[in-house]
Every structure is written in C-alpha cells, then in structure tokens.
Amino acid sequence: MFPNDNFLLQTPAARQIYESVKNLPLIDYHCHLDPREIAENKRFRDMTEMWLGGDHYKWRLMRANGVPEEYITGGAEPYEKFARWCETLGDCVGSPLYHWTHLELRRYFGWDKLLSKETAEEAWDFCNGVLAQADFSVWGILRKFHVETLCTTDDPSDDLRWHAQIRASGLPCSVLPAFRPPNDLGADAPGFAAYAGKLASLTGVKIAGFSDLRKALAARIGFFHENGCRLADCSLEGYAYAESTPAELDEIVGGALLGRPADRLGARKFMTALLLALSAEYSGRGWVSQLRFGSLRNVNSRMTRLQGPAAGYDSISDEPFALHLANLLNAMEERESLPKTIMYTLDPSANGAVASMTGNFQGGGVKGKMQFGSAWWFNDTKAGMRAHMTALADMGLLARFVGMTTDSRSFLSYTRHEYFRRVLAGLMGEWVENGEFPADMAKLAKIAGDISYFNAREYFGF
C-alpha cells in the first residue's frame, strides 16, 4: 500500500516524533481559498472540478507530458481531463505530486490503490461517489482535517461580506481575511488611477497625493482589523529600496493619477514609501507582515494573454534582493514600526540570505518576531522543506518556526500539513539517529508540536 504509515519516516525516532504531532489541529495562515465558496459551503460536481480546476502544479506536468491544452484548461469532457492526469501521474517518478496525489486520495476519499491510466475509470467512479455523500462539502472538509483557523487573501477594496456571513454561520473553523495590496497599487501600474478612485469612493478620502493615499489605506486597514484581519501579505517581484521626499511622492502620485505612470526610479521610491507607511499601520495594530521575494510571474506572455494569470507560467527568479530587504527592514526599525514579519524566498539559493536576515531584527521580547517563512510554491517539497528547515536551524532558531501553510487554491491541499509534519519528523529523527541531538523524545515532541501548531497559535494571536 502506498503511501504506508511510515511514509518519509525512516527512523524509529522519526516515527515517534510524528505520532506526537499527527493529530494536532491545523492553522493555515496563508491560502488563496475563495471565501464565497466557504460561506456557501460549496459542493463539487466531480473530481475534475475539485481536483484539477485551478491546479497549475498538475497543469505544468500535463503540458510537459505532451497533453494538449484542450485536456488541461480547455473544453474537453471532465472525465477525459481526469484520465489524462492519471496517465501523466504514472510517469511522475520522484515528483512530490506523486506523493501529494496519493495522500489526497487516501485521506479525503479512502482510495488506497495506485492511480494510473489503468485505474482512472475505477478511481473516477469511486471518488465521485464519495463526493456525492452528504458530508463531503467545504465545511465537511474543514471539520475532517481539524482546520482551526485559515486566512484567505483579500484585496484592500473587498467588502468582506463573505467573511461576515461565515462568522454568522456557526462554522467552528475561524476564517479570517488577510490584507494584500494588488499590483494596481504600484505607481507605474496602468490601473493605478482607477484603483485609487475605488479607494477614495470606499473611504471618502479625496486622493490627490501620497498622504491622502496613506490615509485611505489606513481606513481600509482599520476596516479589515474590525473584521478579524491580523495578517498582511505583499509580493515584491523586482523590488529595490529607494528613499524619497514628501514632495517627490506627491509628484509621483499626482502624475500616476493623471495617467502618467512613474518611471522605474519613481516606482521604487513610491513602493518603498508605501511599504514603510503600511508597516507603521501593521505594527500599531499588532499585525504580522508577510514579504515574498524571488518569483518571476507570467513568463509566457502569449499563453498568459489567452488564459490569464495563475495558469502555470511562473518560475523562480534569481534577482538579487538581500541588500534591498536589509535597507527596508532597517528603515522600519529606525522608525520603530517594524511589525512581526515573515519573509519568504522562492529562490532556494537565497535560503541563507533570508535565514541570516531574521537574526538582525529579532528582539522586543517576541519569540521569533522575524520569521523565515515556510518552503513556498516550487519548494514545498521534501527536498525544499528540508533545505529550508536546515538553513533555519543553521542560522536561526528552528524551534520558534511558525510552520507550514498551504498557499493553495484547493480544498484538497490540507494533506500538505501532514506531508510537512512527516518531513519535519523525518529530519529531526535523522539528527537523533546520527547523534546530533539527544534522544530526549519528550523535548523533541514539544519542539515538533510547537512548529506544527502551537507557535503559530501564539505568534498570530488568533
């Protein structure tokens, strides 16, 4: 049977550590689930809608296997899409998707056979039968996997009505918004003026310069805070630190409002000032700020035009960012407005840069105030997680790590937490077996439990 009970647990110590954490609740503090689907307790028509819709991990492998786009994002019949994925999976030797797929089939559907071209029809009928059961809905999934808290990713202009509906529903899982400024909030973005107009309409703040924009965003942050938000998230592709004066910022914003996008330097000055302004708001409310570096999005422009963003045409960037990140965090610290911060890099070669950066700004009596965020996107694999946690252990304090998050658009991704806990237990078990840490199983269970659940609960203060 694959995967078996000892999957990724190669030592007796690893198995003992995993047993101590496997049933802990889940805190999924960053995901891209649709709050409307949660509010409406969505049910899914079939396995293709639930399992393949929006899953660019699977789409990329199907394309690499020569599957025509009609059977990936096109108009082919649902079963035909499912069958093509099953055919591709059979060749996924060494791929984390082979692991994830079979964990999902076992944990969600109770399917304990291997998925392949030969078993596609049987799996389709079996799993669709499970989907049709009364308790197989979004709420049923959240209960089944003991999801205690999840944070969606929300535009500052969102009215958060679905979150309000969820709160009133009695769902025991806490579903909270997270504040994520969009790309249109860049002074070089074509949509800047329209987005600023939307903020002005929502807040009643007439936006003519940077201070007005800051006031409008502060109002939206206050609204999000009243609705349970305690996290912000920002993706910083190509970011570079640049200082500015108030007059320069007003000129940059004024030009952008008139349809004159900022030049490259102006855009960097604006973004730095915006991040500093936002950090002061986050810090004052006790929020956690998430900063993401190292992604290169929508690389295939032709296919992005045809299919839109988040369709599987992104990759890892090797653009230098450490000096810019250091300058940004230092400017926040100088202003005494550095919030609790989680920093992620998509480039694994930069693990050391981020892990070592956390040590420069710890303090204030906060355990793990500065976090090296979990292995992300292309790195949420066995190899990526081990590399991330090893770098953190080498250069920081692994025991204070706030653990895994799915970063997913799929309700079938909660097995990622199991996968992470198995990798964590396996890594710690190796250290014990190699004589690199004492075989104090009570202490090891405590550390693994903190990383898997308790650190996040304390850090975020949900």
Coordinates of C-alpha atoms in Angstrom, one line a residue:
M1 CA 0.0 0.0 0.0
F2 CA 1.3 3.4 -0.9
P3 CA 1.9 5.6 1.0
N4 CA 2.2 3.4 4.1
D5 CA 2.1 4.5 7.7
N6 CA 5.9 5.0 7.8
F7 CA 6.0 7.2 4.6
L8 CA 9.0 9.6 4.9
L9 CA 9.7 8.3 8.4
Q10 CA 12.9 6.3 8.0
T11 CA 14.0 6.0 11.7
P12 CA 12.3 4.9 14.9
A13 CA 12.8 8.4 16.3
A14 CA 11.1 10.0 13.3
R15 CA 8.1 7.7 13.7
Q16 CA 7.8 8.5 17.4
I17 CA 8.0 12.2 16.8
Y18 CA 5.4 12.1 14.1
E19 CA 3.0 10.2 16.3
S20 CA 3.1 13.1 18.8
V21 CA 2.1 15.7 16.2
K22 CA -0.1 14.0 13.6
N23 CA -3.4 14.7 15.2
L24 CA -2.8 18.4 16.1
P25 CA -5.2 20.9 14.6
L26 CA -4.3 22.9 11.5
I27 CA -3.6 26.7 11.3
D28 CA -3.5 27.6 7.6
Y29 CA -2.4 31.2 7.9
H30 CA -1.9 31.8 4.1
C31 CA -4.1 30.4 1.4
H32 CA -6.0 31.5 -1.7
L33 CA -9.3 29.8 -1.0
D34 CA -12.4 31.7 -2.1
P35 CA -14.3 32.9 1.0
R36 CA -17.5 32.8 -1.0
E37 CA -17.1 29.0 -1.5
I38 CA -16.6 28.6 2.2
A39 CA -19.6 30.9 3.1
E40 CA -21.9 28.9 0.7
N41 CA -20.5 25.5 1.9
K42 CA -19.8 24.6 -1.7
R43 CA -20.2 21.1 -3.1
F44 CA -18.2 19.9 -6.1
R45 CA -19.7 18.3 -9.2
D46 CA -16.9 15.9 -9.9
M47 CA -13.2 15.2 -9.4
T48 CA -12.1 17.3 -12.3
E49 CA -13.8 20.5 -10.9
M50 CA -12.4 19.8 -7.4
W51 CA -9.0 18.3 -8.2
L52 CA -7.8 19.8 -11.5
G53 CA -9.6 23.1 -11.7
G54 CA -7.0 25.9 -10.9
D55 CA -4.3 23.4 -10.0
H56 CA -1.3 24.8 -12.0
Y57 CA 1.0 22.2 -10.4
K58 CA -0.8 19.4 -12.3
W59 CA -1.2 21.5 -15.4
R60 CA 2.5 22.1 -15.8
L61 CA 3.3 18.3 -15.6
M62 CA 0.5 17.5 -18.1
R63 CA 1.9 20.0 -20.5
A64 CA 5.4 18.5 -20.1
N65 CA 3.9 15.1 -20.9
G66 CA 2.5 16.4 -24.2
V67 CA -1.1 16.6 -23.2
P68 CA -3.0 19.0 -25.5
E69 CA -4.3 22.1 -23.7
E70 CA -7.8 21.1 -24.5
Y71 CA -7.5 18.4 -21.9
I72 CA -5.9 20.8 -19.3
T73 CA -7.7 24.1 -19.3
G74 CA -9.8 23.7 -22.5
G75 CA -13.2 22.3 -23.3
A76 CA -12.6 18.6 -23.1
E77 CA -15.1 16.5 -21.1
P78 CA -14.3 16.3 -17.3
Y79 CA -13.5 12.6 -17.3
E80 CA -11.1 13.0 -20.3
K81 CA -9.2 15.6 -18.3
F82 CA -9.1 13.4 -15.3
A83 CA -7.9 10.4 -17.3
R84 CA -5.1 12.5 -18.9
W85 CA -3.9 13.5 -15.4
C86 CA -3.9 9.8 -14.3
E87 CA -1.9 8.9 -17.4
T88 CA 0.7 11.6 -16.6
L89 CA 0.9 10.7 -12.9
G90 CA 2.1 7.2 -13.8
D91 CA 5.4 8.7 -15.0
C92 CA 5.9 11.1 -12.1
V93 CA 8.7 9.2 -10.5
G94 CA 10.5 11.4 -7.9
S95 CA 7.8 14.1 -8.1
P96 CA 6.1 15.5 -5.0
L97 CA 2.9 15.4 -6.9
Y98 CA 3.0 11.6 -6.9
H99 CA 3.1 11.8 -3.1
W100 CA 0.5 14.6 -2.7
T101 CA -1.9 12.9 -5.1
H102 CA -1.9 9.6 -3.3
L103 CA -2.1 11.3 0.1
E104 CA -5.1 13.2 -1.0
L105 CA -6.8 10.1 -2.4
R106 CA -6.2 8.2 0.8
R107 CA -7.1 10.9 3.3
Y108 CA -10.1 12.6 1.5
F109 CA -11.6 9.7 -0.4
G110 CA -10.4 6.5 1.2
W111 CA -8.9 5.3 -2.1
D112 CA -6.0 3.0 -1.3
K113 CA -4.9 1.9 -4.8
L114 CA -2.3 3.5 -7.1
L115 CA -3.6 6.0 -9.6
S116 CA -2.7 5.4 -13.2
K117 CA -4.0 5.2 -16.7
E118 CA -5.3 1.7 -16.0
T119 CA -7.1 2.7 -12.8
A120 CA -8.5 6.0 -14.0
E121 CA -12.1 4.9 -14.6
E122 CA -12.3 3.0 -11.3
A123 CA -10.9 5.9 -9.4
W124 CA -13.3 8.4 -11.2
D125 CA -16.4 6.4 -10.2
F126 CA -15.2 5.7 -6.6
C127 CA -14.2 9.2 -5.8
N128 CA -17.2 10.8 -7.4
G129 CA -19.3 8.5 -5.3
V130 CA -17.6 9.9 -2.2
L131 CA -18.1 13.5 -3.5
A132 CA -21.8 12.8 -3.6
Q133 CA -22.0 12.0 0.1
A134 CA -23.9 14.4 2.3
D135 CA -20.9 15.4 4.4
F136 CA -18.4 15.9 1.5
S137 CA -18.7 19.7 1.3
V138 CA -16.3 22.5 2.1
W139 CA -17.5 22.6 5.7
G140 CA -17.2 18.8 6.0
I141 CA -13.6 19.0 4.7
L142 CA -12.6 21.7 7.2
R143 CA -14.1 19.6 10.1
K144 CA -12.5 16.4 8.8
F145 CA -9.0 17.9 8.8
H146 CA -9.4 19.8 12.1
V147 CA -8.8 23.2 10.5
E148 CA -8.9 25.6 13.4
T149 CA -8.0 28.8 11.6
L150 CA -7.5 29.7 7.9
C151 CA -6.6 33.1 6.4
T152 CA -7.7 34.0 2.9
T153 CA -6.0 36.6 0.7
D154 CA -8.1 39.7 0.1
D155 CA -7.9 42.9 -1.8
P156 CA -8.0 46.1 0.3
S157 CA -11.2 47.1 -1.5
D158 CA -13.0 43.9 -0.6
D159 CA -16.2 44.4 1.4
L160 CA -15.6 41.2 3.3
R161 CA -19.2 40.2 3.2
W162 CA -18.5 36.6 2.8
H163 CA -16.3 36.6 5.9
A164 CA -19.2 38.2 7.8
Q165 CA -21.5 35.5 6.5
I166 CA -19.1 32.8 7.6
R167 CA -18.8 34.4 11.1
A168 CA -22.6 34.3 11.4
S169 CA -22.9 30.7 10.2
G170 CA -21.6 29.0 13.3
L171 CA -18.8 27.2 11.4
P172 CA -16.3 26.2 14.1
C173 CA -13.3 27.0 11.8
S174 CA -12.2 30.6 12.1
V175 CA -12.0 32.1 8.6
L176 CA -10.1 35.4 8.6
P177 CA -9.2 37.9 5.9
A178 CA -5.6 38.9 5.1
F179 CA -4.8 42.3 3.6
R180 CA -2.9 42.1 0.3
P181 CA -2.3 45.2 -1.8
P182 CA -2.7 44.5 -5.5
N183 CA -0.4 45.2 -8.4
D184 CA -2.6 48.1 -9.3
L185 CA -1.3 49.9 -6.3
G186 CA 2.1 50.4 -8.0
A187 CA 2.7 54.0 -9.2
D188 CA 3.8 52.5 -12.6
A189 CA 0.7 50.3 -12.9
P190 CA -1.7 51.2 -15.7
G191 CA -4.6 50.7 -13.3
F192 CA -3.3 52.9 -10.5
A193 CA -5.7 55.8 -11.1
A194 CA -8.8 53.6 -11.3
Y195 CA -7.8 51.7 -8.1
A196 CA -7.1 55.0 -6.2
G197 CA -10.5 56.1 -7.3
K198 CA -12.0 52.9 -5.8
L199 CA -10.3 53.5 -2.5
A200 CA -11.4 57.2 -2.5
S201 CA -15.0 56.1 -3.0
L202 CA -14.9 53.5 -0.3
T203 CA -13.2 55.7 2.3
G204 CA -14.5 59.2 1.5
V205 CA -10.8 60.4 1.2
K206 CA -10.1 62.6 -1.8
I207 CA -6.8 61.3 -3.1
A208 CA -4.5 63.9 -4.6
G209 CA -1.1 63.0 -3.1
F210 CA 0.7 60.3 -1.2
S211 CA -0.6 61.4 2.3
D212 CA -4.1 61.1 1.0
L213 CA -3.5 57.6 -0.3
R214 CA -1.9 56.6 3.0
K215 CA -5.0 57.9 4.9
A216 CA -7.3 55.9 2.6
L217 CA -5.3 52.7 3.1
A218 CA -5.2 53.3 6.8
A219 CA -9.0 53.4 6.8
R220 CA -9.2 50.1 4.9
I221 CA -6.7 48.5 7.3
G222 CA -9.0 49.7 10.2
F223 CA -12.0 48.1 8.4
F224 CA -10.1 44.8 7.9
H225 CA -8.9 44.8 11.6
E226 CA -12.5 45.2 12.7
N227 CA -13.3 42.1 10.6
G228 CA -10.7 39.9 12.2
C229 CA -7.7 40.5 10.0
R230 CA -4.3 40.1 11.7
L231 CA -2.0 39.5 8.7
A232 CA -0.9 41.3 5.6
D233 CA 0.8 39.9 2.5
C234 CA 2.9 41.5 -0.2
S235 CA 4.7 40.1 -3.2
L236 CA 7.8 42.1 -4.1
E237 CA 9.0 41.0 -7.5
G238 CA 11.8 43.2 -8.7
Y239 CA 11.7 45.4 -5.6
A240 CA 14.5 47.8 -4.9
Y241 CA 14.8 50.1 -1.9
A242 CA 14.8 53.9 -2.8
E243 CA 14.4 56.9 -0.5
S244 CA 12.3 59.9 -1.3
T245 CA 11.0 63.2 -0.1
P246 CA 7.3 64.1 0.5
A247 CA 7.3 66.4 -2.4
E248 CA 8.7 63.7 -4.7
L249 CA 6.0 61.3 -3.6
D250 CA 3.2 63.8 -4.2
E251 CA 4.6 64.4 -7.7
I252 CA 4.7 60.6 -8.4
V253 CA 1.2 60.0 -7.2
G254 CA -0.2 63.1 -8.9
G255 CA 1.3 62.0 -12.2
A256 CA 0.0 58.5 -11.8
L257 CA -3.5 59.8 -11.1
L258 CA -3.3 61.7 -14.4
G259 CA -2.3 58.6 -16.3
R260 CA 1.4 59.2 -16.3
P261 CA 2.9 56.1 -14.8
A262 CA 6.1 56.6 -12.8
D263 CA 9.5 55.7 -14.3
R264 CA 11.5 52.9 -12.7
L265 CA 13.1 55.0 -10.0
G266 CA 9.9 56.8 -9.2
A267 CA 8.1 53.4 -8.9
R268 CA 10.8 52.2 -6.5
K269 CA 10.6 55.4 -4.4
F270 CA 6.8 55.1 -4.2
M271 CA 6.9 51.4 -3.3
T272 CA 9.4 51.9 -0.5
A273 CA 7.4 54.8 0.9
L274 CA 4.2 52.7 0.7
L275 CA 5.8 49.7 2.5
L276 CA 7.1 51.9 5.2
A277 CA 3.6 53.5 5.6
L278 CA 1.9 50.2 5.7
S279 CA 4.4 48.7 8.2
A280 CA 3.5 51.5 10.6
E281 CA -0.1 50.6 10.4
Y282 CA 0.5 46.9 10.8
S283 CA 2.9 47.4 13.7
G284 CA 0.4 49.7 15.5
R285 CA -2.3 47.0 15.3
G286 CA -0.1 44.0 16.2
W287 CA -0.4 42.5 12.7
V288 CA 2.0 40.2 11.0
S289 CA 3.5 41.3 7.7
Q290 CA 4.4 38.7 5.1
L291 CA 7.0 39.7 2.4
R292 CA 7.7 37.5 -0.6
F293 CA 10.7 37.6 -2.9
G294 CA 12.0 35.5 -5.8
S295 CA 9.1 34.9 -8.1
L296 CA 9.0 35.5 -11.9
R297 CA 5.4 35.6 -12.9
N298 CA 3.6 35.2 -16.3
V299 CA 6.8 34.4 -18.2
N300 CA 4.9 33.0 -21.2
S301 CA 3.1 36.2 -22.3
R302 CA 1.2 34.6 -25.2
M303 CA -0.4 31.9 -23.0
T304 CA -1.0 34.4 -20.2
R305 CA -3.0 36.6 -22.6
L306 CA -5.0 33.5 -23.6
Q307 CA -5.6 32.0 -20.1
G308 CA -4.9 34.8 -17.7
P309 CA -2.6 34.8 -14.7
A310 CA -2.0 31.9 -12.3
A311 CA -2.2 29.4 -15.1
G312 CA 1.2 27.8 -14.6
Y313 CA 3.5 30.1 -16.4
D314 CA 5.6 31.3 -13.5
S315 CA 9.1 30.3 -12.3
I316 CA 11.9 31.1 -9.8
S317 CA 13.7 34.4 -10.2
D318 CA 17.4 34.9 -9.3
E319 CA 17.2 38.6 -8.9
P320 CA 19.3 39.9 -6.0
F321 CA 17.2 41.3 -3.1
A322 CA 19.1 40.9 0.1
L323 CA 20.5 44.5 0.3
H324 CA 17.2 46.0 -0.6
L325 CA 15.4 43.8 2.1
A326 CA 18.0 44.8 4.7
N327 CA 17.6 48.5 3.9
L328 CA 13.8 48.2 4.0
L329 CA 13.8 46.4 7.4
N330 CA 16.3 48.8 8.8
A331 CA 14.2 51.8 7.8
M332 CA 11.2 50.2 9.6
E333 CA 13.4 49.6 12.6
E334 CA 14.7 53.2 12.6
R335 CA 11.1 54.4 12.6
E336 CA 10.2 51.9 15.4
S337 CA 7.5 50.5 13.2
L338 CA 8.9 47.0 12.3
P339 CA 6.0 44.6 12.7
K340 CA 6.3 40.9 13.3
T341 CA 7.4 39.8 9.8
I342 CA 7.6 36.5 7.8
M343 CA 10.0 36.6 4.9
Y344 CA 9.7 34.1 2.1
T345 CA 12.0 33.4 -0.9
L346 CA 11.1 31.3 -3.9
D347 CA 14.8 31.0 -4.8
P348 CA 16.3 28.2 -2.6
S349 CA 19.8 29.5 -3.3
A350 CA 18.8 32.6 -1.2
N351 CA 17.8 30.5 1.9
G352 CA 20.9 31.6 3.7
A353 CA 20.3 35.2 2.9
V354 CA 16.8 35.2 4.4
A355 CA 17.6 32.9 7.3
S356 CA 20.5 35.1 8.4
M357 CA 18.5 38.2 7.9
T358 CA 16.0 37.2 10.5
G359 CA 18.7 37.4 13.2
N360 CA 19.4 41.1 12.5
F361 CA 15.9 42.3 13.7
Q362 CA 14.8 39.9 16.4
G363 CA 14.0 41.2 19.9
G364 CA 11.4 43.1 21.8
G365 CA 10.6 40.1 23.9
V366 CA 8.8 38.5 21.0
K367 CA 9.6 34.8 20.3
G368 CA 10.6 34.5 16.7
K369 CA 9.5 38.0 15.8
M370 CA 11.3 37.7 12.4
Q371 CA 10.4 34.5 10.6
F372 CA 12.0 32.7 7.7
G373 CA 8.7 31.7 6.0
S374 CA 8.0 28.1 5.1
A375 CA 9.2 26.5 1.9
W376 CA 7.0 28.0 -0.7
W377 CA 5.4 27.2 -4.1
F378 CA 8.1 25.3 -6.1
N379 CA 9.8 24.5 -2.8
D380 CA 7.0 22.9 -0.7
T381 CA 8.5 19.5 -1.5
K382 CA 10.5 17.1 0.6
A383 CA 13.8 18.5 -0.7
G384 CA 12.6 22.1 -0.4
M385 CA 11.3 21.7 3.1
R386 CA 14.4 20.0 4.3
A387 CA 16.7 22.7 2.8
H388 CA 14.6 25.4 4.3
M389 CA 14.5 24.0 7.8
T390 CA 18.2 23.0 7.7
A391 CA 19.1 26.6 6.8
L392 CA 16.9 27.9 9.6
A393 CA 18.4 25.5 12.1
D394 CA 21.9 26.5 10.9
M395 CA 21.4 30.3 11.2
G396 CA 18.3 30.8 13.4
L397 CA 16.1 29.1 15.9
L398 CA 14.1 26.3 14.2
A399 CA 12.1 25.7 17.4
R400 CA 10.4 29.1 17.1
F401 CA 9.3 28.5 13.4
V402 CA 5.6 29.0 12.8
G403 CA 5.3 26.1 10.4
M404 CA 3.6 25.2 7.2
T405 CA 0.9 26.8 5.2
T406 CA -0.8 25.5 2.1
D407 CA -0.7 28.7 -0.1
S408 CA -3.3 26.9 -2.1
R409 CA -6.5 27.5 -4.1
S410 CA -7.7 23.9 -3.5
F411 CA -9.6 22.5 -0.5
L412 CA -7.7 19.2 -1.2
S413 CA -4.4 20.7 0.0
Y414 CA -4.7 20.1 3.7
T415 CA -2.6 16.9 3.4
R416 CA 0.3 19.3 2.8
H417 CA 0.4 19.8 6.6
E418 CA 0.7 16.0 7.0
Y419 CA 3.4 16.0 4.4
F420 CA 5.3 18.8 6.2
R421 CA 4.9 17.1 9.6
R422 CA 6.3 13.9 8.2
V423 CA 9.3 15.7 6.6
L424 CA 9.9 17.6 9.9
A425 CA 9.8 14.4 12.0
G426 CA 12.0 12.6 9.5
L427 CA 14.6 15.4 9.6
M428 CA 14.6 15.6 13.4
G429 CA 14.7 11.8 13.6
E430 CA 17.8 11.7 11.4
W431 CA 19.5 14.2 13.7
V432 CA 18.8 12.0 16.7
E433 CA 19.9 8.8 14.9
N434 CA 23.1 10.5 13.8
G435 CA 23.9 11.6 17.3
E436 CA 23.4 15.3 16.5
F437 CA 20.8 15.8 19.2
P438 CA 19.9 13.9 22.3
A439 CA 17.2 11.3 22.2
D440 CA 15.0 13.2 24.6
M441 CA 11.7 12.3 23.0
A442 CA 9.6 14.5 25.3
K443 CA 11.7 17.5 24.3
L444 CA 11.6 16.6 20.6
A445 CA 7.9 16.1 20.7
K446 CA 7.5 19.5 22.3
I447 CA 9.6 21.2 19.6
A448 CA 7.8 19.4 16.8
G449 CA 4.4 20.2 18.3
D450 CA 5.3 23.9 18.6
I451 CA 6.5 24.0 15.0
S452 CA 3.4 22.2 13.7
Y453 CA 0.8 24.2 15.6
F454 CA 1.5 25.9 18.9
N455 CA 4.0 28.5 17.7
A456 CA 1.5 29.8 15.0
R457 CA -1.3 30.0 17.5
E458 CA 0.9 32.1 19.9
Y459 CA 2.6 34.2 17.1
F460 CA -0.6 35.3 15.3
G461 CA -2.8 35.6 18.4
F462 CA -5.9 34.4 16.7

